[in-house]
Amino acid sequence: MKGPITMARARRPFLAAAAALLSLTQVLATESRHAWAAPARQAVGTPSDPPPAHQAAQHASPTAPSPAALPADVVEIPVSFTVRNVNRSLSVCAVDGGTYTVRGHLTAPRALLDSGDDLSVTLYQHDIASGEWFWRLDAQGHHLARELAARGHASLTVDRLGYGASDIPNGTGLCLGGSADIAHQITQQLRDGDYRTHGAGRAAPPAFDHVFLAGQGNGAQLAQIAGYSFDGIDGLVLMDWTDVGLDPRVNAPFFTALGPCLSGADNGYAYYDPTPAAFAEENFTDVPPEVLRLAVPLRSPHPCGEMVSQPTAVLSDLRHLPDIDAPVLLLFGEHDPRVGDPREQRELFTGADTELVTVPGAGHYVTFGRRADVLHDALADWLTRHGG
């Protein structure tokens, strides 16, 4: 494959591509990235312990959701990975070439990790507007990592580079192809046990024989890119993403966010949904009100370079998705306003064994619908059948 494309070689193409996209529609203003409360953002390269657990139980109110219980036989281990922001994927886009830290949590049945035999794990990639919290919301029935652990499966959830507790480089130096490469690097480190655990008293991180890659929204898109660009992925779980048939109203926030990106946008970051109200309306359907109140303030700004790389990534997907031969599970909300026909997306995977599950009543953030148990059961069953 060709070597990584760095920002030194491609800053001008980034601006040209963004300007071309911007010219297609009127750009609206977005608020500052600091306007709403969000997870603490760490300075690049600064080590830290993970933030303390959410203490909702100490501040219970009639509108507060029940905190997600941690089963007695499940462990949560803070972890970190050293990665290089390079792009060796088949989706060409610009990166800065730097070395950074990605942080997250390994959640698994204690007995599974202690056995050390034929271990499997699923690496989860959140979407453009969320973070690790998407998989770990402290609301009973909506903490996916704990729900999957209770069903016997190990999960690795992370803040992707540019989000939450992970390092925050300039957002113009990140892109989807580079994010796919980072997912591949983490996959390799999981197989080798070559990463760090924190505060868990473990002599060595567990090494996994099987690694599955899951994603939601554009996290699913980067999972696809990793799937057709690199070896070492045992299966793909793709939530709430289609490359074709997107609803036209999806374009409005996309182009809205380009304005701040072109003007410098606070270190190269902008919001995809311009307001918390838009974020709630477009992503959450059939969600308990108390869960909505907990999740919406966690809305995150995204790296501009990642968003600008999305259209060319779609072209790469349409060319290379037939090359994927690992099993694929597609999960969609019944009333997702942001995607096309899931059946059309499934048909693009002509070389893979695919399954499609629709969660009744759910919207784009399929994990937060009232019937999230359908997703948890289907995902756990699929992983069990495929060695996960």
C-alpha angles and dihedrals in degrees: 000000000000119000123263118289109232130203090246088065099036112033091105093051089050092057093043093051092047092049092050092052092045092056091063096073143010114278120226127202122261128202127252116284088240096055096100130040112268137166113292112273116224125219112248113275096006112134118222144162116251114271117267118272118273109271099205092136090065091055101040117169135170089263098044117105119237108265116251108262119230107222114233092241095050126089130201115203122189108228139180136198131203108222139174118229096229130134118224092147127114090250105085117218140129128276135173098235094228130144116242145163124251115198133198147119137280110216118187146136107281093227091053094056093041091055092061089195125128092335123194131193138177119222111211124209117196125213134261097277105037137048142208087312088074089074096034107043108158095236123110110256094015103071095099096188093056092042090055092045089053086055092052104265135122120228133190112202121183143174101244118234106288095029139093117317095358122091117288112215122173105298095228089067095062128078140166095260089052091047089052089052090051090051087052091050091051090048090055092047090051090054092048097040086235102145138082132266121201132208094346101106093235118146092210136007113254117257117222127217094199128037125188123191122218131180143173126213110335086354085068089049092055089046088057091050091052089047095058097033103049142033124232103067115118096195145344129236111195121189129188100344133119128172093203136042098027116176109257092234089066087073094062098070090037093060093037090062093051092072096065090040092057092046095053098270103209102301092335100305132121139164119261092205104045096216138024089246091056090046090054096044097048100041110031122066127165090002123151108254093236090054091049091053090052097047106040097067088057092067109136135209115239135222110268093219091056092054095045090052093056100088094052089045088058089056090051090049094052090052100043109028091090087062093065110103100170116102115273130206116194118199123189139171115243092233103035108152095191105062140062127238108317089211090062090052091050091053091061091069096075094156099047139076102246137189128189124206125183119200111219115245095356126132134204094308091058095177093067101053120113089253096053087131088074089060094045093050095045093047093047091048092049093049091049092051092049098045098264 
